[in-house]
CSV table of C-alpha atoms in Angstrom, one decimal:
chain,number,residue,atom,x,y,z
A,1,UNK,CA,19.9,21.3,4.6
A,2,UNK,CA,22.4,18.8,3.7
A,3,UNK,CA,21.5,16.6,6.6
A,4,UNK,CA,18.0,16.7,5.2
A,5,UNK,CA,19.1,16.0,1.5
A,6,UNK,CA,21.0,13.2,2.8
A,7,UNK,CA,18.1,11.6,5.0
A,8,UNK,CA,16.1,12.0,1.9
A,9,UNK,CA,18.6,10.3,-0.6
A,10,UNK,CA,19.1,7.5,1.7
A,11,UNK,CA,15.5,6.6,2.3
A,12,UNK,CA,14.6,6.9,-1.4
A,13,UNK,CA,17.5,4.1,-2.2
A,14,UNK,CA,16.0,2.0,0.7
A,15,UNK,CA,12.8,2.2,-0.7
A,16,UNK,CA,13.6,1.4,-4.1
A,17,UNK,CA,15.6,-1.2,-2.6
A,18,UNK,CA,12.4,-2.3,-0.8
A,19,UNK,CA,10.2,-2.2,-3.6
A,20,UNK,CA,13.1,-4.3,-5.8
A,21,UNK,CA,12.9,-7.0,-3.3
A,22,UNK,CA,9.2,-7.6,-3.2
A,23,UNK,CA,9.2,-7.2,-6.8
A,24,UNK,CA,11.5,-10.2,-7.2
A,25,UNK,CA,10.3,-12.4,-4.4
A,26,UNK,CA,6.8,-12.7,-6.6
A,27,UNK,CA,8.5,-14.4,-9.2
A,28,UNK,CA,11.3,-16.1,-7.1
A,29,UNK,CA,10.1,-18.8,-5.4
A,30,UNK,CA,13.3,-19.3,-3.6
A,31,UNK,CA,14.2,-16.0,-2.8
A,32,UNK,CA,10.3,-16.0,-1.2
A,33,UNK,CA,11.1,-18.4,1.3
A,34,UNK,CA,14.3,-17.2,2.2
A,35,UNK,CA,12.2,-14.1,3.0
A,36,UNK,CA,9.4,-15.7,4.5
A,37,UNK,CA,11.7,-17.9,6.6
A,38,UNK,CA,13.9,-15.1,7.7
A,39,UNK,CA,12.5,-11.7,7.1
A,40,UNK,CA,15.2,-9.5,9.1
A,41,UNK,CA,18.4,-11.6,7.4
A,42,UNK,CA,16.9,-10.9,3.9
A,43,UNK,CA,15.9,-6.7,4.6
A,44,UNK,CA,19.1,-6.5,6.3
A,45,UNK,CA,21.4,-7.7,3.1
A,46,UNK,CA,19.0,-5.8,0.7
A,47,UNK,CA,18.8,-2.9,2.6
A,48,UNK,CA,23.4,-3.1,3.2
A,49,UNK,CA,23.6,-2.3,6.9
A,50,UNK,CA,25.3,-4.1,9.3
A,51,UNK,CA,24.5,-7.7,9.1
A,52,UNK,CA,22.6,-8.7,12.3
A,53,UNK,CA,23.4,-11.9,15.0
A,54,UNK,CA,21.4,-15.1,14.8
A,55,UNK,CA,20.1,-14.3,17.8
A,56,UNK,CA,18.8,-10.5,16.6
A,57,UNK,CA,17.5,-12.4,13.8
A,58,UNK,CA,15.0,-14.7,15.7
A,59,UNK,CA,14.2,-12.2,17.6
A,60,UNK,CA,13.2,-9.8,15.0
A,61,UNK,CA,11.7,-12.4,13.1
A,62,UNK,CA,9.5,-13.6,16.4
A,63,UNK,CA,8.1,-10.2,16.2
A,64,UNK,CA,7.4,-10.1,12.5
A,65,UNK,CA,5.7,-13.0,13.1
A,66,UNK,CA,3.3,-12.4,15.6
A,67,UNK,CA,2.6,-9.0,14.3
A,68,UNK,CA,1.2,-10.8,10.5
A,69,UNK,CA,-0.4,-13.8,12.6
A,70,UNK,CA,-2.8,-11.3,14.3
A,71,UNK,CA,-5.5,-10.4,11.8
A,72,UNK,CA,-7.1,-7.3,13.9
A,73,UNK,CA,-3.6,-6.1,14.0
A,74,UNK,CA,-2.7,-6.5,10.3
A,75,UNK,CA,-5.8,-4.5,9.6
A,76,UNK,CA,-5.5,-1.7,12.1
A,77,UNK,CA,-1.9,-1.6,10.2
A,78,UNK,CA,-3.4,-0.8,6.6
A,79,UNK,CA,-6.2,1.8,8.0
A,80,UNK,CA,-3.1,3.6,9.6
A,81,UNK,CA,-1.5,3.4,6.4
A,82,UNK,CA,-4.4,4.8,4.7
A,83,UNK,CA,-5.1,7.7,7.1
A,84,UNK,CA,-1.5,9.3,6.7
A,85,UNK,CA,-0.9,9.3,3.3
A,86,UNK,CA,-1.1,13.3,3.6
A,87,UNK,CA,2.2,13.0,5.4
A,88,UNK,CA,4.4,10.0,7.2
A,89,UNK,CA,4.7,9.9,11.0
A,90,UNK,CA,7.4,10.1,12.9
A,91,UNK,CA,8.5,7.2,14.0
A,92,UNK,CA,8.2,7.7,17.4
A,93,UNK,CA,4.6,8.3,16.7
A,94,UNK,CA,4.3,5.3,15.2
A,95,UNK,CA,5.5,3.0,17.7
A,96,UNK,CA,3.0,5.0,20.1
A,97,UNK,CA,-0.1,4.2,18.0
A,98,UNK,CA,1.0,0.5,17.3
A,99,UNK,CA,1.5,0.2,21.2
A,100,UNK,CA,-2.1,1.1,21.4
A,101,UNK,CA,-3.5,-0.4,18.8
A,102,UNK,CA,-1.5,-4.0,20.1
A,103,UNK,CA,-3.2,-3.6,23.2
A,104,UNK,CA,-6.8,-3.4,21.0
A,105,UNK,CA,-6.0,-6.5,19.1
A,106,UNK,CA,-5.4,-8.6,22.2
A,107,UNK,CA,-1.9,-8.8,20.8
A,108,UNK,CA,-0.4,-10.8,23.7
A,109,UNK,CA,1.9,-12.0,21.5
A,110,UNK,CA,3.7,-9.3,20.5
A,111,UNK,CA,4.1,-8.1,23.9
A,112,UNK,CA,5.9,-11.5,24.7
A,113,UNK,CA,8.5,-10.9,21.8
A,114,UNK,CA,8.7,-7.6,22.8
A,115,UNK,CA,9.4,-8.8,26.3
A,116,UNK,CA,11.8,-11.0,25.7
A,117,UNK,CA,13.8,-8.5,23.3
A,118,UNK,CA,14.0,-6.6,26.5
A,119,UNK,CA,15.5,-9.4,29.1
A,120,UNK,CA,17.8,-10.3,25.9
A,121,UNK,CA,20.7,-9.5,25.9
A,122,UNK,CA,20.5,-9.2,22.5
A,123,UNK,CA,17.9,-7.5,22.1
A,124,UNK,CA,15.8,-7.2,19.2
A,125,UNK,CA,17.4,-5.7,16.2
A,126,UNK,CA,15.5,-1.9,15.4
A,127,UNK,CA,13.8,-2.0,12.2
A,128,UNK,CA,14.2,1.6,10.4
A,129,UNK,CA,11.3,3.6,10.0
A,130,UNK,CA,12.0,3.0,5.8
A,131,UNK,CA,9.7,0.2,6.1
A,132,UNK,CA,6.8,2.5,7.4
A,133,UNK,CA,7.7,4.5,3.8
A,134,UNK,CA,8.0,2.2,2.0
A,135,UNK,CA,4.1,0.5,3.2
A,136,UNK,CA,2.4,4.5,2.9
A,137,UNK,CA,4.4,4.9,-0.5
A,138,UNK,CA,3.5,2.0,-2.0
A,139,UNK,CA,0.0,2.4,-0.9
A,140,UNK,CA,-0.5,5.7,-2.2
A,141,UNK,CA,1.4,5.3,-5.6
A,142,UNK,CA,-0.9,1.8,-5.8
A,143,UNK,CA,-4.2,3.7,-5.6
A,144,UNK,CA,-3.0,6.5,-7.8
A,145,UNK,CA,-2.2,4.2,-10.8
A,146,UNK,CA,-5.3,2.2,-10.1
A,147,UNK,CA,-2.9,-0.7,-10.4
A,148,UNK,CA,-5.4,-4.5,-9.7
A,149,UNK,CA,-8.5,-4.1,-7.9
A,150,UNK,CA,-8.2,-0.6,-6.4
A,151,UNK,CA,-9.9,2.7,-7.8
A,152,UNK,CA,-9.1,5.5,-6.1
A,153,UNK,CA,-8.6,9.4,-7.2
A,154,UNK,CA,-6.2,11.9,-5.9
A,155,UNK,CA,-4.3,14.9,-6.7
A,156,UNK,CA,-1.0,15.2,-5.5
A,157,UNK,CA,0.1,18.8,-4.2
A,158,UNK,CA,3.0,20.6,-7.0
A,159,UNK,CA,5.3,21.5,-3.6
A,160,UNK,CA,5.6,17.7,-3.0
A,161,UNK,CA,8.6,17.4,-1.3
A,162,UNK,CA,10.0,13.8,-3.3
A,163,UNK,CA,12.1,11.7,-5.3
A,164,UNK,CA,10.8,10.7,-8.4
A,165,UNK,CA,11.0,6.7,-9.1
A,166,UNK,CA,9.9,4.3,-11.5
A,167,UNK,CA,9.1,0.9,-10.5
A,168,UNK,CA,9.4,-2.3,-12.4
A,169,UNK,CA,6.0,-2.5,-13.8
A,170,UNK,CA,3.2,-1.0,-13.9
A,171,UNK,CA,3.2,1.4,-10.7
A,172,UNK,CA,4.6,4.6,-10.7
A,173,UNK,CA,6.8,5.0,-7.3
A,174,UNK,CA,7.5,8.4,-5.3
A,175,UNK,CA,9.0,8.6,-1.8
A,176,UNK,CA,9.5,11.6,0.3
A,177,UNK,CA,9.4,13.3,3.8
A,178,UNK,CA,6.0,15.2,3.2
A,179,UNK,CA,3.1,15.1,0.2
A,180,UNK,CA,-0.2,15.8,0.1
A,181,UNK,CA,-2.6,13.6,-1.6
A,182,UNK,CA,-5.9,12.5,-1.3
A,183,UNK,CA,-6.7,8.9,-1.5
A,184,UNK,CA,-10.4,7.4,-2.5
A,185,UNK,CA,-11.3,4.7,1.2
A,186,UNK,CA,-10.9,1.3,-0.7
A,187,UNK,CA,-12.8,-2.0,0.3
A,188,UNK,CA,-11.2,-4.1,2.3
A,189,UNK,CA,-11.3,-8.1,1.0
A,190,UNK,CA,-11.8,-10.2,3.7
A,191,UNK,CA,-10.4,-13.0,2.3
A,192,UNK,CA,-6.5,-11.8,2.2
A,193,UNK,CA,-4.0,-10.6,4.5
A,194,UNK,CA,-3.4,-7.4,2.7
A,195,UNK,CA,-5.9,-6.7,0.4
A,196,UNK,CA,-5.4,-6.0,-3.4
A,197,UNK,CA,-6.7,-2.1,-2.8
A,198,UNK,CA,-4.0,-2.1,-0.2
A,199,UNK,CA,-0.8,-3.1,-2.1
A,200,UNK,CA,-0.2,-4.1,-5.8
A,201,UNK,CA,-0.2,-7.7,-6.4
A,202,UNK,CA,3.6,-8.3,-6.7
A,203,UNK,CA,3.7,-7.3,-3.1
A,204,UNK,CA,0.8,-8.7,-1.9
A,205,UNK,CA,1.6,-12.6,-3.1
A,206,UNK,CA,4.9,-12.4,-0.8
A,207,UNK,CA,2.7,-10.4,2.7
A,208,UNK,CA,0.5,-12.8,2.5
A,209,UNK,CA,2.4,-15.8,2.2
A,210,UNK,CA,4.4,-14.1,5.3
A,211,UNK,CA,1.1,-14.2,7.1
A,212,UNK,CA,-0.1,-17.6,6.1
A,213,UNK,CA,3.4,-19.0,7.1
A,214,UNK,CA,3.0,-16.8,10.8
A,215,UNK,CA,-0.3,-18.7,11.3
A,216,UNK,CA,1.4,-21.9,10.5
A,217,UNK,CA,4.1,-20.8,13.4
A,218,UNK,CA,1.3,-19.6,16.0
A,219,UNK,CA,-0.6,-22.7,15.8
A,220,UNK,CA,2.8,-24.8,16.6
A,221,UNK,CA,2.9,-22.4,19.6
A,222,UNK,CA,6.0,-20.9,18.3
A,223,UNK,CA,5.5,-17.0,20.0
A,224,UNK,CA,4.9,-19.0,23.4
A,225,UNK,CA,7.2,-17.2,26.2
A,226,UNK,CA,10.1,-19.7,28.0
């Protein structure tokens, strides 16, 4: 039990922690493109674990990258999200589904960053499963306030297992190990990254910039192997 309490405490400061640093980067232009340029340097000071090597970093980063500069991927990502909002996966779940679903995006460039994390000897620096909270979280909490384009309806269960949160605005912000919910489908737009009935606007402005700048990086041939 206390294991669990702890594990629970812990992820609910990391996602607030999360959610603080989004919330900031869409007003900070600076603190944006520290992000943008270094996704895994930023997380890792936000988030106070062990600071990570330059060569972690870029490594990280690299994957980041051609993760948000694959569009079928980014949208597999927010269906996924979508579709386990009853409950979040296991992490090693997770990484199961993603491997599959790189595969069905023709996501050659993942694979090479992924390759190359494993003939580093740095290796690529393991992303906690937080993030994968933080993403169904914020999703869910986004659709239940309604917050910018997204309608949506749902009933949360009373045994939610949770820590309450408020976050700076409009949303109102849960995280836990289990809930039940159900969430209205929302339309995808086209024309973004992550749409608007995907995340709330605060975090969407920095994801998208993320993805724009990842383009920028794939056309310079940047995810190339060698």
């Amino acid at each position: 039990m206390d294991a669990q309490r702890s594990t629970v405490m812990s992820r609910a400061a990391n996602v607030r922690r999360i959610d603080a640093l989004f919330l900031a980067m869409e007003t900070d232009f600076l603190l944006r493109e520290q992000f943008i340029t270094g996704p895994s340097q930023i997380l890792t000071e936000y988030l106070a674990v062990p600071p990570v090597s330059d060569e972690q970093a870029a490594l990280t980063d690299r994957l980041v990258y051609s993760v948000f500069a694959n569009p079928k991927l980014l949208r597999w990502f927010q269906e996924y999200v979508h579709r386990h909002t009853d409950a979040v996966p296991p992490q090693g779940e997770f990484l199961t589904e993603f491997c599959r679903a790189t595969v069905e995006s023709d996501g050659q460039e993942v694979f090479a960053a992924l390759l190359e994390g494993c003939t580093s000897e740095t290796a690529i620096h393991g992303l906690t499963d937080d993030l994968l909270h933080y993403f169904i979280n914020l999703h869910v909490s986004h659709t239940l306030c309604g917050d910018g384009a997204g309608e949506g309806d749902a009933e949360v269960a009373a045994d939610q297992e949770n820590v309450g949160m408020q976050a700076r605005g409009s949303t109102p912000f849960v995280t836990g190990i289990t809930w039940t919910t159900y969430v209205h489908v929302q339309q995808a737009d086209d024309q973004q990254a992550f749409s608007a009935g995907f995340v709330p606007p605060y975090a969407a402005v920095t994801l998208n910039a993320l993805a724009r700048y990842a383009v920028e990086l794939q056309a310079r041939g940047a995810f190339r192997l060698g």
